[in-house]
């Protein structure tokens, strides 16, 4: 019975690890990368999209209530994504301990007619201890990220000559 239990634990662990679809970078400074100035890469209608947000959780922070020794940050949701987009975290439960790295993979396939600018709101919860003693939990948001979806490009050009032989030169004209 112990062997079966051990095997089940091992298989479960492997399954959870294989579900993690991004690998955290080695980051030494707390923060979220890319930042909201660099922002997320654009998407194009009809083209599969995938991008990774990297993060390193801070160790402590000072707010209006005092100094909080951070235990973890939990990602609760990402709101405002285009239809058909989703996210996955590493670790898969979307919670990161203080002073650790993690990542979030955003994926989707923008449909035709979905061009536009999608403003994301990342909802999270910081858990820690106020003054290092009192349990503390605070909801927060990360605003400023967006995914811009561009319309599907349409080729419109002509060429001269339209009939040619091997090694002939052809000129293309953008219409």
Short mmCIF file of N, CA, C and O in Angstrom, two decimals, residues 54-156:
data_model
loop_
_atom_site.label_atom_id
_atom_site.label_comp_id
_atom_site.label_asym_id
_atom_site.label_seq_id
_atom_site.Cartn_x
_atom_site.Cartn_y
_atom_site.Cartn_z
N UNK A 54 7.18 37.84 -16.17
CA UNK A 54 8.06 37.32 -15.12
C UNK A 54 7.90 38.18 -13.87
O UNK A 54 7.61 39.38 -13.97
N UNK A 55 8.11 37.59 -12.71
CA UNK A 55 8.02 38.38 -11.49
C UNK A 55 8.96 37.85 -10.41
O UNK A 55 9.36 36.68 -10.43
N UNK A 56 9.32 38.75 -9.53
CA UNK A 56 10.05 38.39 -8.31
C UNK A 56 9.34 39.09 -7.17
O UNK A 56 9.14 40.31 -7.18
N UNK A 57 8.93 38.30 -6.18
CA UNK A 57 8.16 38.82 -5.05
C UNK A 57 9.09 39.53 -4.07
O UNK A 57 10.16 39.02 -3.74
N UNK A 58 8.64 40.70 -3.61
CA UNK A 58 9.42 41.46 -2.63
C UNK A 58 9.41 40.77 -1.28
O UNK A 58 8.57 39.91 -1.01
N UNK A 59 10.34 41.12 -0.43
CA UNK A 59 10.49 40.51 0.90
C UNK A 59 9.68 41.26 1.94
O UNK A 59 9.12 40.67 2.85
N UNK A 60 9.64 42.57 1.83
CA UNK A 60 8.87 43.39 2.76
C UNK A 60 8.46 44.67 2.05
O UNK A 60 9.01 45.01 1.02
N UNK A 61 7.47 45.33 2.62
CA UNK A 61 7.00 46.58 2.03
C UNK A 61 6.47 47.48 3.14
O UNK A 61 6.08 47.00 4.21
N UNK A 62 6.48 48.76 2.89
CA UNK A 62 5.96 49.72 3.85
C UNK A 62 4.76 50.40 3.24
O UNK A 62 4.81 50.89 2.11
N UNK A 63 3.65 50.40 3.96
CA UNK A 63 2.43 51.03 3.49
C UNK A 63 1.89 51.98 4.53
O UNK A 63 2.57 52.32 5.51
N UNK A 64 0.65 52.37 4.35
CA UNK A 64 0.04 53.33 5.26
C UNK A 64 -0.17 52.74 6.66
O UNK A 64 -0.28 53.48 7.63
N UNK A 65 -0.19 51.41 6.77
CA UNK A 65 -0.40 50.78 8.08
C UNK A 65 0.91 50.44 8.79
O UNK A 65 0.91 50.12 9.96
N UNK A 66 2.02 50.48 8.06
CA UNK A 66 3.31 50.15 8.64
C UNK A 66 4.08 49.16 7.78
O UNK A 66 3.73 48.93 6.63
N UNK A 67 5.12 48.57 8.35
CA UNK A 67 5.96 47.64 7.61
C UNK A 67 5.33 46.24 7.63
O UNK A 67 4.95 45.74 8.68
N UNK A 68 5.25 45.64 6.45
CA UNK A 68 4.70 44.30 6.31
C UNK A 68 5.81 43.38 5.81
O UNK A 68 6.44 43.65 4.79
N UNK A 69 6.06 42.31 6.57
CA UNK A 69 6.97 41.26 6.12
C UNK A 69 6.13 40.34 5.24
O UNK A 69 5.17 39.73 5.70
N UNK A 70 6.48 40.25 3.96
CA UNK A 70 5.67 39.53 2.99
C UNK A 70 5.88 38.03 3.14
O UNK A 70 7.01 37.55 3.24
N UNK A 71 4.77 37.30 3.14
CA UNK A 71 4.81 35.84 3.10
C UNK A 71 4.65 35.38 1.66
O UNK A 71 5.43 34.59 1.16
N UNK A 72 3.62 35.92 0.96
CA UNK A 72 3.36 35.50 -0.41
C UNK A 72 2.47 36.51 -1.13
O UNK A 72 1.85 37.36 -0.51
N UNK A 73 2.45 36.37 -2.44
CA UNK A 73 1.52 37.12 -3.28
C UNK A 73 0.75 36.09 -4.11
O UNK A 73 1.34 35.16 -4.66
N UNK A 74 -0.56 36.26 -4.18
CA UNK A 74 -1.44 35.33 -4.88
C UNK A 74 -2.09 36.07 -6.04
O UNK A 74 -2.64 37.17 -5.86
N UNK A 75 -2.05 35.48 -7.23
CA UNK A 75 -2.75 36.02 -8.38
C UNK A 75 -4.18 35.49 -8.34
O UNK A 75 -4.40 34.28 -8.38
N UNK A 76 -5.15 36.40 -8.21
CA UNK A 76 -6.56 36.01 -8.13
C UNK A 76 -7.22 35.93 -9.51
O UNK A 76 -8.02 35.05 -9.76
N UNK A 77 -6.90 36.90 -10.38
CA UNK A 77 -7.50 36.91 -11.71
C UNK A 77 -6.79 37.93 -12.60
O UNK A 77 -6.11 38.83 -12.11
N UNK A 78 -6.99 37.75 -13.90
CA UNK A 78 -6.56 38.74 -14.89
C UNK A 78 -7.83 39.10 -15.66
O UNK A 78 -8.42 38.26 -16.33
N UNK A 79 -8.26 40.35 -15.52
CA UNK A 79 -9.50 40.82 -16.11
C UNK A 79 -9.20 41.71 -17.31
O UNK A 79 -8.22 42.45 -17.30
N UNK A 80 -10.05 41.64 -18.33
CA UNK A 80 -9.92 42.52 -19.49
C UNK A 80 -9.23 41.88 -20.68
O UNK A 80 -9.01 42.55 -21.69
N UNK A 81 -8.91 40.59 -20.58
CA UNK A 81 -8.26 39.93 -21.70
C UNK A 81 -9.23 39.77 -22.86
O UNK A 81 -10.44 39.65 -22.65
N UNK A 82 -8.72 39.73 -24.09
CA UNK A 82 -9.59 39.48 -25.24
C UNK A 82 -10.28 38.12 -25.13
O UNK A 82 -9.78 37.21 -24.45
N UNK A 83 -11.42 37.98 -25.79
CA UNK A 83 -12.15 36.70 -25.80
C UNK A 83 -11.22 35.59 -26.28
O UNK A 83 -10.46 35.77 -27.23
N UNK A 84 -11.28 34.45 -25.59
CA UNK A 84 -10.46 33.30 -25.98
C UNK A 84 -9.06 33.31 -25.40
O UNK A 84 -8.30 32.37 -25.63
N UNK A 85 -8.68 34.35 -24.65
CA UNK A 85 -7.37 34.39 -24.01
C UNK A 85 -7.46 33.79 -22.62
O UNK A 85 -8.50 33.85 -21.97
N UNK A 86 -6.36 33.24 -22.16
CA UNK A 86 -6.31 32.65 -20.83
C UNK A 86 -4.90 32.83 -20.26
O UNK A 86 -4.00 33.29 -20.96
N UNK A 87 -4.73 32.45 -19.00
CA UNK A 87 -3.41 32.52 -18.39
C UNK A 87 -3.13 31.26 -17.60
O UNK A 87 -4.03 30.57 -17.16
N UNK A 88 -1.83 30.96 -17.46
CA UNK A 88 -1.37 29.84 -16.64
C UNK A 88 -0.14 30.33 -15.89
O UNK A 88 0.61 31.17 -16.39
N UNK A 89 0.05 29.81 -14.69
CA UNK A 89 1.15 30.27 -13.83
C UNK A 89 2.15 29.16 -13.56
O UNK A 89 1.84 27.98 -13.71
N UNK A 90 3.32 29.55 -13.15
CA UNK A 90 4.32 28.64 -12.60
C UNK A 90 4.75 29.25 -11.28
O UNK A 90 5.39 30.30 -11.28
N UNK A 91 4.36 28.64 -10.14
CA UNK A 91 3.65 27.38 -10.00
C UNK A 91 2.20 27.51 -10.43
O UNK A 91 1.63 28.60 -10.45
N UNK A 92 1.59 26.37 -10.76
CA UNK A 92 0.26 26.35 -11.36
C UNK A 92 -0.82 26.96 -10.46
O UNK A 92 -1.85 27.40 -10.94
N UNK A 93 -0.60 27.00 -9.14
CA UNK A 93 -1.62 27.55 -8.23
C UNK A 93 -1.53 29.07 -8.13
O UNK A 93 -2.28 29.69 -7.39
N UNK A 94 -0.64 29.70 -8.86
CA UNK A 94 -0.55 31.16 -8.98
C UNK A 94 -0.31 31.86 -7.64
O UNK A 94 -0.92 32.90 -7.35
N UNK A 95 0.56 31.29 -6.81
CA UNK A 95 0.96 31.93 -5.55
C UNK A 95 2.47 31.82 -5.44
O UNK A 95 3.04 30.77 -5.71
N UNK A 96 3.10 32.93 -5.07
CA UNK A 96 4.56 32.97 -5.00
C UNK A 96 5.00 33.45 -3.63
O UNK A 96 4.49 34.44 -3.11
N UNK A 97 5.96 32.75 -3.06
CA UNK A 97 6.53 33.11 -1.75
C UNK A 97 7.42 34.34 -1.89
O UNK A 97 7.96 34.62 -2.96
N UNK A 98 7.60 35.03 -0.79
CA UNK A 98 8.49 36.19 -0.76
C UNK A 98 9.88 35.79 -1.20
O UNK A 98 10.35 34.69 -0.92
N UNK A 99 10.52 36.68 -1.95
CA UNK A 99 11.90 36.49 -2.41
C UNK A 99 12.04 35.33 -3.40
O UNK A 99 13.12 34.77 -3.54
N UNK A 100 10.95 34.95 -4.08
CA UNK A 100 10.97 33.89 -5.09
C UNK A 100 10.52 34.44 -6.44
O UNK A 100 9.84 35.45 -6.52
N UNK A 101 10.88 33.73 -7.49
CA UNK A 101 10.52 34.10 -8.85
C UNK A 101 9.34 33.25 -9.34
O UNK A 101 9.14 32.13 -8.88
N UNK A 102 8.60 33.80 -10.27
CA UNK A 102 7.50 33.08 -10.89
C UNK A 102 7.21 33.66 -12.26
O UNK A 102 7.86 34.61 -12.70
N UNK A 103 6.24 33.07 -12.94
CA UNK A 103 5.87 33.59 -14.26
C UNK A 103 4.40 33.30 -14.55
O UNK A 103 3.79 32.42 -13.95
N UNK A 104 3.87 34.10 -15.47
CA UNK A 104 2.49 33.98 -15.92
C UNK A 104 2.53 33.94 -17.44
O UNK A 104 3.12 34.83 -18.07
N UNK A 105 1.93 32.92 -18.03
CA UNK A 105 1.86 32.78 -19.48
C UNK A 105 0.48 33.21 -19.95
O UNK A 105 -0.53 32.66 -19.49
N UNK A 106 0.42 34.23 -20.83
CA UNK A 106 -0.83 34.67 -21.43
C UNK A 106 -0.88 34.09 -22.84
O UNK A 106 0.06 34.26 -23.62
N UNK A 107 -1.98 33.42 -23.19
CA UNK A 107 -2.12 32.83 -24.52
C UNK A 107 -3.51 33.06 -25.06
O UNK A 107 -4.47 33.26 -24.31
N UNK A 108 -3.62 32.99 -26.39
CA UNK A 108 -4.91 33.09 -27.05
C UNK A 108 -4.73 33.20 -28.54
O UNK A 108 -3.62 33.33 -29.05
N UNK A 109 -5.83 33.16 -29.25
CA UNK A 109 -5.84 33.34 -30.71
C UNK A 109 -6.86 34.42 -31.03
O UNK A 109 -8.07 34.17 -31.03
N UNK A 110 -6.38 35.64 -31.29
CA UNK A 110 -7.31 36.73 -31.59
C UNK A 110 -8.14 36.42 -32.84
O UNK A 110 -7.59 36.08 -33.88
N UNK A 111 -9.44 36.52 -32.71
CA UNK A 111 -10.31 36.23 -33.84
C UNK A 111 -10.41 37.45 -34.75
O UNK A 111 -10.08 38.58 -34.35
N UNK A 112 -10.87 37.22 -35.97
CA UNK A 112 -11.07 38.32 -36.90
C UNK A 112 -12.13 39.25 -36.31
O UNK A 112 -13.12 38.80 -35.74
N UNK A 113 -11.90 40.54 -36.41
CA UNK A 113 -12.82 41.52 -35.84
C UNK A 113 -12.53 41.86 -34.39
O UNK A 113 -13.29 42.61 -33.78
N UNK A 114 -11.46 41.32 -33.83
CA UNK A 114 -11.14 41.59 -32.42
C UNK A 114 -10.09 42.67 -32.24
O UNK A 114 -9.61 42.88 -31.13
N UNK A 115 -9.71 43.36 -33.32
CA UNK A 115 -8.69 44.40 -33.23
C UNK A 115 -9.09 45.45 -32.20
O UNK A 115 -10.27 45.80 -32.08
N UNK A 116 -8.12 45.92 -31.44
CA UNK A 116 -8.38 46.94 -30.43
C UNK A 116 -7.34 46.88 -29.33
O UNK A 116 -6.39 46.09 -29.39
N UNK A 117 -7.52 47.72 -28.33
CA UNK A 117 -6.60 47.79 -27.20
C UNK A 117 -7.33 47.24 -25.98
O UNK A 117 -8.36 47.78 -25.58
N UNK A 118 -6.80 46.18 -25.40
CA UNK A 118 -7.43 45.52 -24.26
C UNK A 118 -6.62 45.84 -23.00
O UNK A 118 -5.46 45.44 -22.89
N UNK A 119 -7.23 46.58 -22.09
CA UNK A 119 -6.57 46.99 -20.85
C UNK A 119 -6.77 45.88 -19.81
O UNK A 119 -7.90 45.47 -19.54
N UNK A 120 -5.66 45.40 -19.25
CA UNK A 120 -5.70 44.30 -18.29
C UNK A 120 -5.65 44.84 -16.86
O UNK A 120 -4.94 45.81 -16.59
N UNK A 121 -6.36 44.19 -15.98
CA UNK A 121 -6.26 44.45 -14.55
C UNK A 121 -5.88 43.13 -13.90
O UNK A 121 -6.59 42.13 -14.05
N UNK A 122 -4.75 43.13 -13.22
CA UNK A 122 -4.25 41.93 -12.55
C UNK A 122 -4.60 42.06 -11.07
O UNK A 122 -4.07 42.93 -10.38
N UNK A 123 -5.53 41.22 -10.61
CA UNK A 123 -5.98 41.25 -9.22
C UNK A 123 -5.16 40.27 -8.39
O UNK A 123 -5.00 39.12 -8.78
N UNK A 124 -4.65 40.75 -7.27
CA UNK A 124 -3.79 39.91 -6.43
C UNK A 124 -4.06 40.16 -4.95
O UNK A 124 -4.76 41.10 -4.59
N UNK A 125 -3.51 39.29 -4.14
CA UNK A 125 -3.60 39.45 -2.68
C UNK A 125 -2.20 39.29 -2.10
O UNK A 125 -1.50 38.32 -2.42
N UNK A 126 -1.79 40.25 -1.28
CA UNK A 126 -0.53 40.18 -0.56
C UNK A 126 -0.83 39.64 0.83
O UNK A 126 -1.74 40.13 1.50
N UNK A 127 -0.09 38.62 1.22
CA UNK A 127 -0.24 38.05 2.57
C UNK A 127 1.09 38.21 3.30
O UNK A 127 2.15 38.02 2.71
N UNK A 128 1.02 38.56 4.56
CA UNK A 128 2.23 38.74 5.34
C UNK A 128 1.92 38.99 6.80
O UNK A 128 0.85 38.67 7.29
N UNK A 129 2.88 39.63 7.46
CA UNK A 129 2.72 39.95 8.88
C UNK A 129 3.10 41.42 9.08
O UNK A 129 4.21 41.85 8.75
N UNK A 130 2.15 42.16 9.64
CA UNK A 130 2.35 43.57 9.96
C UNK A 130 3.30 43.66 11.14
O UNK A 130 3.10 42.99 12.16
N UNK A 131 4.35 44.46 11.01
CA UNK A 131 5.41 44.60 12.01
C UNK A 131 6.04 43.25 12.33
O UNK A 131 6.61 43.05 13.41
N UNK A 132 5.89 42.28 11.42
CA UNK A 132 6.47 40.95 11.60
C UNK A 132 5.70 40.08 12.58
O UNK A 132 6.13 38.97 12.88
N UNK A 133 4.54 40.56 13.10
CA UNK A 133 3.79 39.83 14.13
C UNK A 133 2.33 39.56 13.80
O UNK A 133 1.83 38.47 14.02
N UNK A 134 1.63 40.56 13.30
CA UNK A 134 0.18 40.49 13.13
C UNK A 134 -0.15 40.01 11.71
O UNK A 134 0.28 40.63 10.73
N UNK A 135 -0.92 38.90 11.57
CA UNK A 135 -1.30 38.44 10.23
C UNK A 135 -1.96 39.57 9.43
O UNK A 135 -2.78 40.32 9.95
N UNK A 136 -1.58 39.67 8.17
CA UNK A 136 -2.01 40.78 7.33
C UNK A 136 -2.33 40.26 5.93
O UNK A 136 -1.59 39.44 5.39
N UNK A 137 -3.42 40.73 5.35
CA UNK A 137 -3.80 40.37 4.00
C UNK A 137 -4.40 41.59 3.33
O UNK A 137 -5.24 42.27 3.93
N UNK A 138 -3.95 41.90 2.12
CA UNK A 138 -4.48 43.07 1.42
C UNK A 138 -4.62 42.77 -0.06
O UNK A 138 -3.68 42.31 -0.71
N UNK A 139 -5.82 43.05 -0.58
CA UNK A 139 -6.07 42.90 -2.01
C UNK A 139 -5.45 44.08 -2.75
O UNK A 139 -5.36 45.19 -2.22
N UNK A 140 -4.99 43.82 -3.96
CA UNK A 140 -4.39 44.88 -4.77
C UNK A 140 -4.61 44.61 -6.24
O UNK A 140 -5.10 43.55 -6.64
N UNK A 141 -4.25 45.59 -7.05
CA UNK A 141 -4.34 45.42 -8.50
C UNK A 141 -3.07 45.96 -9.14
O UNK A 141 -2.42 46.86 -8.60
N UNK A 142 -2.73 45.38 -10.26
CA UNK A 142 -1.66 45.91 -11.11
C UNK A 142 -2.34 46.38 -12.38
O UNK A 142 -2.91 45.58 -13.13
N UNK A 143 -2.34 47.69 -12.59
CA UNK A 143 -2.95 48.28 -13.78
C UNK A 143 -1.86 48.77 -14.72
O UNK A 143 -0.71 48.91 -14.32
N UNK A 144 -2.23 49.06 -15.93
CA UNK A 144 -1.29 49.64 -16.87
C UNK A 144 -0.85 48.69 -17.96
O UNK A 144 -0.23 49.11 -18.94
N UNK A 145 -1.16 47.42 -17.83
CA UNK A 145 -0.81 46.47 -18.89
C UNK A 145 -1.93 46.44 -19.92
O UNK A 145 -3.11 46.57 -19.59
N UNK A 146 -1.55 46.26 -21.17
CA UNK A 146 -2.56 46.11 -22.21
C UNK A 146 -2.02 45.22 -23.33
O UNK A 146 -0.81 45.08 -23.49
N UNK A 147 -2.96 44.62 -24.04
CA UNK A 147 -2.63 43.86 -25.25
C UNK A 147 -3.31 44.57 -26.41
O UNK A 147 -4.54 44.72 -26.41
N UNK A 148 -2.53 45.03 -27.34
CA UNK A 148 -3.07 45.68 -28.54
C UNK A 148 -3.14 44.63 -29.64
O UNK A 148 -2.15 43.99 -29.95
N UNK A 149 -4.34 44.46 -30.19
CA UNK A 149 -4.54 43.51 -31.29
C UNK A 149 -4.71 44.32 -32.57
O UNK A 149 -5.58 45.19 -32.66
N UNK A 150 -3.85 44.02 -33.54
CA UNK A 150 -3.91 44.69 -34.84
C UNK A 150 -4.73 43.85 -35.82
O UNK A 150 -4.74 42.62 -35.73
N UNK A 151 -5.39 44.52 -36.79
CA UNK A 151 -6.14 43.77 -37.80
C UNK A 151 -5.19 42.87 -38.60
O UNK A 151 -3.99 43.14 -38.71
N UNK A 152 -5.79 41.83 -39.17
CA UNK A 152 -5.01 40.92 -40.00
C UNK A 152 -4.47 41.71 -41.19
O UNK A 152 -5.23 42.41 -41.87
N UNK A 153 -3.16 41.63 -41.44
CA UNK A 153 -2.60 42.38 -42.58
C UNK A 153 -3.17 41.85 -43.90
O UNK A 153 -3.43 40.67 -44.05
N UNK A 154 -3.36 42.76 -44.83
CA UNK A 154 -3.83 42.39 -46.16
C UNK A 154 -2.77 42.79 -47.17
O UNK A 154 -2.38 43.96 -47.23
N UNK A 155 -2.30 41.84 -47.94
CA UNK A 155 -1.30 42.13 -48.97
C UNK A 155 -1.99 42.77 -50.16
O UNK A 155 -3.03 42.29 -50.63
N UNK A 156 -1.44 43.86 -50.66
CA UNK A 156 -1.98 44.52 -51.84
C UNK A 156 -0.79 45.08 -52.60
O UNK A 156 -0.24 46.13 -52.24
#
